[in-house]
């Protein structure tokens, strides 16, 4: 595996993983390990080999876990809330600790989220969208709609949700193709990483690895800063659609991450 790493910094990070796994932190994006993105009203389908192999990283490395926008209970439903694998759901607003077998909120939810819930249900009824495509979570809300939805419908949906989100004061609205998401303002994977290191890692890491797709660019930037300013070795793995600015690129799930997982688990400590 070391021979296909692109950068000197990445090789340094890999060496740190091999030499000091007892203080290493490994983070995996759920979509970076999922077989495919979820259907409109369904869950990601996780490859059975990934489900079996990923938790084994917890036997070797100090901290191994999934960092995702999905809530912990849904990660549990697809089979990853298991021994050997922490879960930081909703971008580390919540944490399932596999060692203590506990679940806790790391930050309280926004008080304005109930207003957004009510408005989303009102709009879905008026615009004749599918209410089964509303994903209500403790700290955020996601609404999926068909990509071919009429433009005027989407504009009204986004416009009215923008207004109610702004009124809450501590929420932000994000739109992507076929998706509208309302989440805590100022929350991204960079913030999530800092929260994990502060709240859940009681030692100075020997190395931090993150594996994820395009939305993980922000956490890759934070790993660059930590390399440069704090001298902490890091290892950046791009999956699916994240090719640039990473130390190692692996193809789309499910098969892409398996060689990496197996190399991490099977390489001897030097």
Coordinates of C-alpha atoms in Angstrom, one line a residue:
X1 CA 0.0 0.0 0.0
X2 CA 2.8 2.4 0.9
X3 CA 4.1 2.3 -2.7
X4 CA 0.9 3.8 -4.2
X5 CA 0.7 6.7 -1.7
X6 CA 1.2 10.0 -3.7
X7 CA 2.9 12.3 -1.3
X8 CA 5.8 12.4 1.2
X9 CA 3.5 13.6 3.9
X10 CA 1.1 10.7 3.2
X11 CA 3.9 8.2 3.4
X12 CA 4.9 9.8 6.7
X13 CA 1.3 9.4 7.9
X14 CA 1.2 5.8 6.8
X15 CA 4.5 5.0 8.6
X16 CA 3.0 6.6 11.8
X17 CA 0.0 4.3 11.4
X18 CA 2.2 1.3 11.2
X19 CA 4.6 2.3 14.0
X20 CA 2.3 3.7 16.6
X21 CA -1.3 2.3 16.1
X22 CA -1.9 2.6 19.9
X23 CA -2.3 6.4 19.5
X24 CA -3.7 6.5 16.0
X25 CA -7.1 8.0 15.1
X26 CA -9.0 6.6 12.0
X27 CA -12.1 8.3 10.7
X28 CA -14.3 6.9 7.9
X29 CA -17.0 8.7 6.0
X30 CA -20.2 6.6 5.7
X31 CA -20.7 7.4 2.0
X32 CA -17.0 6.7 1.4
X33 CA -17.6 3.1 2.6
X34 CA -21.2 2.6 1.4
X35 CA -22.0 0.4 -1.6
X36 CA -24.1 3.1 -3.1
X37 CA -25.8 6.3 -2.0
X38 CA -29.3 5.8 -0.6
X39 CA -32.3 5.6 -2.8
X40 CA -34.8 8.5 -2.5
X41 CA -36.5 7.1 0.6
X42 CA -34.0 4.5 1.7
X43 CA -30.7 3.8 3.5
X44 CA -27.2 3.3 2.2
X45 CA -26.5 -0.3 1.4
X46 CA -23.2 -1.3 3.1
X47 CA -21.1 -4.0 1.5
X48 CA -20.9 -7.1 3.7
X49 CA -17.1 -7.2 3.5
X50 CA -16.8 -3.6 4.7
X51 CA -19.3 -4.3 7.5
X52 CA -17.1 -7.2 8.6
X53 CA -13.7 -5.7 8.1
X54 CA -14.1 -2.1 9.3
X55 CA -14.8 -2.8 13.0
X56 CA -11.6 -4.9 13.1
X57 CA -9.6 -1.7 12.8
X58 CA -10.6 -1.1 16.5
X59 CA -8.6 -4.1 17.5
X60 CA -5.4 -2.5 16.3
X61 CA -5.9 1.3 16.4
X62 CA -6.6 3.4 19.4
X63 CA -9.7 5.2 17.9
X64 CA -11.6 3.8 14.9
X65 CA -14.9 5.2 13.9
X66 CA -17.4 6.6 11.4
X67 CA -17.9 10.3 11.1
X68 CA -21.0 11.1 9.2
X69 CA -24.0 13.3 8.7
X70 CA -26.3 10.4 9.3
X71 CA -27.6 10.0 12.9
X72 CA -26.2 7.2 15.1
X73 CA -29.4 5.2 15.1
X74 CA -29.4 4.9 11.3
X75 CA -25.7 3.9 11.3
X76 CA -26.8 1.2 13.7
X77 CA -29.5 0.1 11.4
X78 CA -27.0 -0.7 8.6
X79 CA -24.8 -2.7 11.0
X80 CA -21.9 -0.4 12.0
X81 CA -22.7 0.4 15.7
X82 CA -20.7 -2.6 16.7
X83 CA -17.6 -3.3 18.9
X84 CA -14.5 -1.8 17.4
X85 CA -16.2 1.1 15.7
X86 CA -17.2 4.4 17.2
X87 CA -20.0 6.4 15.5
X88 CA -20.0 10.2 15.4
X89 CA -23.4 11.0 14.0
X90 CA -24.7 14.3 12.6
X91 CA -21.2 15.6 12.2
X92 CA -20.2 14.8 15.8
X93 CA -23.3 16.3 17.4
X94 CA -23.7 12.8 19.0
X95 CA -21.3 10.0 19.8
X96 CA -21.9 6.3 20.2
X97 CA -18.9 4.9 22.2
X98 CA -18.5 1.2 21.5
X99 CA -16.1 0.7 24.5
X100 CA -18.5 2.2 27.1
X101 CA -21.6 1.1 25.2
X102 CA -23.0 4.6 25.7
X103 CA -24.7 7.3 23.5
X104 CA -24.5 11.0 24.3
X105 CA -25.1 14.3 22.7
X106 CA -21.9 16.4 22.4
X107 CA -23.9 19.6 21.7
X108 CA -27.6 20.4 22.3
X109 CA -29.9 20.7 19.3
X110 CA -31.1 24.0 18.0
X111 CA -34.3 25.3 19.6
X112 CA -35.4 26.6 16.2
X113 CA -35.4 23.2 14.6
X114 CA -39.1 22.5 15.5
X115 CA -40.1 25.5 13.4
X116 CA -38.3 24.1 10.5
X117 CA -39.9 20.6 11.0
X118 CA -43.4 22.2 11.0
X119 CA -42.7 24.3 7.8
X120 CA -41.2 21.3 5.9
X121 CA -44.3 19.2 6.6
X122 CA -46.6 22.1 5.6
X123 CA -44.7 22.6 2.3
X124 CA -44.5 18.9 1.5
X125 CA -48.3 18.7 1.8
X126 CA -48.9 21.8 -0.3
X127 CA -46.4 20.9 -3.0
X128 CA -47.5 17.3 -3.1
X129 CA -44.0 15.9 -2.4
X130 CA -43.4 12.5 -0.7
X131 CA -43.5 12.9 3.1
X132 CA -41.6 9.6 3.4
X133 CA -38.5 11.5 2.0
X134 CA -38.3 13.8 5.1
X135 CA -35.5 12.6 7.4
X136 CA -36.1 14.2 10.8
X137 CA -33.0 14.0 13.1
X138 CA -32.2 15.3 16.5
X139 CA -30.0 18.1 15.2
X140 CA -30.8 18.4 11.5
X141 CA -33.4 17.8 8.9
X142 CA -33.0 16.4 5.4
X143 CA -35.6 16.5 2.6
X144 CA -35.0 14.5 -0.6
X145 CA -37.1 15.2 -3.7
X146 CA -37.0 13.8 -7.2
X147 CA -34.3 15.4 -9.4
X148 CA -36.9 16.1 -12.1
X149 CA -39.1 18.1 -9.7
X150 CA -40.5 21.3 -11.3
X151 CA -38.2 24.2 -10.9
X152 CA -40.9 26.5 -9.5
X153 CA -41.7 23.9 -6.8
X154 CA -38.0 23.7 -5.8
X155 CA -37.6 27.5 -5.7
X156 CA -40.6 27.9 -3.4
X157 CA -39.4 25.0 -1.2
X158 CA -35.9 26.5 -0.9
X159 CA -37.2 30.1 -0.5
X160 CA -39.6 29.4 2.3
X161 CA -37.3 27.1 4.1
X162 CA -34.5 29.7 3.8
X163 CA -36.7 32.3 5.6
X164 CA -37.7 30.0 8.5
X165 CA -34.1 28.8 8.9
X166 CA -32.8 32.4 9.0
X167 CA -35.4 33.3 11.6
X168 CA -34.1 30.5 13.9
X169 CA -30.7 32.3 14.0
X170 CA -28.5 29.3 14.6
X171 CA -29.3 27.1 11.6
X172 CA -28.2 27.0 8.0
X173 CA -29.8 25.7 4.9
X174 CA -27.8 23.7 2.3
X175 CA -29.1 22.7 -1.1
X176 CA -27.7 20.0 -3.5
X177 CA -29.2 18.2 -6.4
X178 CA -32.4 16.6 -5.1
X179 CA -31.7 17.4 -1.5
X180 CA -32.3 20.2 1.0
X181 CA -30.7 20.0 4.4
X182 CA -31.0 22.2 7.5
X183 CA -28.3 21.8 10.1
X184 CA -26.6 23.8 12.9
X185 CA -24.8 26.9 11.6
X186 CA -21.1 26.8 11.5
X187 CA -21.0 23.0 11.6
X188 CA -18.8 21.1 9.1
X189 CA -16.4 18.2 9.3
X190 CA -13.5 20.5 10.3
X191 CA -15.5 21.5 13.4
X192 CA -16.5 17.9 13.9
X193 CA -12.9 16.8 13.9
X194 CA -11.9 19.3 16.5
X195 CA -14.9 18.3 18.7
X196 CA -13.9 14.6 18.4
X197 CA -10.3 15.3 19.4
X198 CA -11.4 17.5 22.3
X199 CA -14.2 15.4 23.7
X200 CA -13.4 11.8 22.7
X201 CA -9.6 11.4 22.3
X202 CA -7.9 11.6 25.7
X203 CA -4.3 11.6 24.3
X204 CA -2.2 13.3 21.7
X205 CA -2.7 11.4 18.4
X206 CA 0.4 9.9 16.7
X207 CA -1.5 10.2 13.4
X208 CA -4.9 11.1 12.1
X209 CA -6.4 9.4 9.0
X210 CA -9.6 10.4 7.2
X211 CA -11.2 8.5 4.3
X212 CA -14.1 10.2 2.5
X213 CA -15.6 11.6 -0.7
X214 CA -16.0 15.2 -2.0
X215 CA -17.8 16.7 1.1
X216 CA -14.7 15.7 3.1
X217 CA -12.6 18.4 1.4
X218 CA -13.0 20.6 4.4
X219 CA -11.6 18.0 6.8
X220 CA -8.7 17.4 4.5
X221 CA -7.9 21.0 4.7
X222 CA -7.9 20.8 8.5
X223 CA -5.5 17.9 8.3
X224 CA -3.2 19.9 6.1
X225 CA -3.2 22.7 8.8
X226 CA -2.5 20.2 11.5
X227 CA 0.5 18.8 9.5
X228 CA 1.8 22.3 8.9
X229 CA 1.1 24.1 12.2
X230 CA 1.0 21.3 14.8
X231 CA 3.4 18.8 13.3
X232 CA 0.9 15.9 13.6
X233 CA 1.3 13.3 10.9
X234 CA -1.9 12.9 8.9
X235 CA -3.1 10.5 6.1
X236 CA -5.8 11.8 3.6
X237 CA -7.7 9.1 1.6
X238 CA -10.0 10.2 -1.2
X239 CA -12.8 8.0 -2.3
X240 CA -15.3 8.1 -5.2
X241 CA -15.2 11.8 -6.3
X242 CA -12.3 13.2 -4.2
X243 CA -9.2 12.8 -6.3
X244 CA -7.3 16.0 -5.7
X245 CA -5.5 17.1 -2.6
X246 CA -5.3 13.7 -1.0
X247 CA -2.4 11.3 -0.3
X248 CA -4.1 8.2 -1.6
X249 CA -7.1 7.8 -4.0
X250 CA -9.2 4.6 -4.0
X251 CA -12.1 3.9 -6.4
X252 CA -15.8 4.1 -5.6
X253 CA -17.3 1.8 -3.0
X254 CA -17.8 -1.0 -2.2
X255 CA -14.6 -2.6 -3.4
X256 CA -12.4 0.5 -3.4
X257 CA -11.8 0.8 0.4
X258 CA -11.4 -2.9 1.1
X259 CA -7.7 -3.2 0.0
X260 CA -6.9 -0.2 2.3
X261 CA -8.8 -1.6 5.2
X262 CA -7.1 -5.0 4.9
X263 CA -3.7 -3.4 4.5
X264 CA -4.3 -1.4 7.7
X265 CA -5.4 -4.5 9.5
X266 CA -2.8 -6.9 8.2
X267 CA 0.4 -4.9 8.0
X268 CA 2.9 -5.8 10.7
X269 CA 4.0 -3.1 13.2
X270 CA 7.6 -2.2 12.5

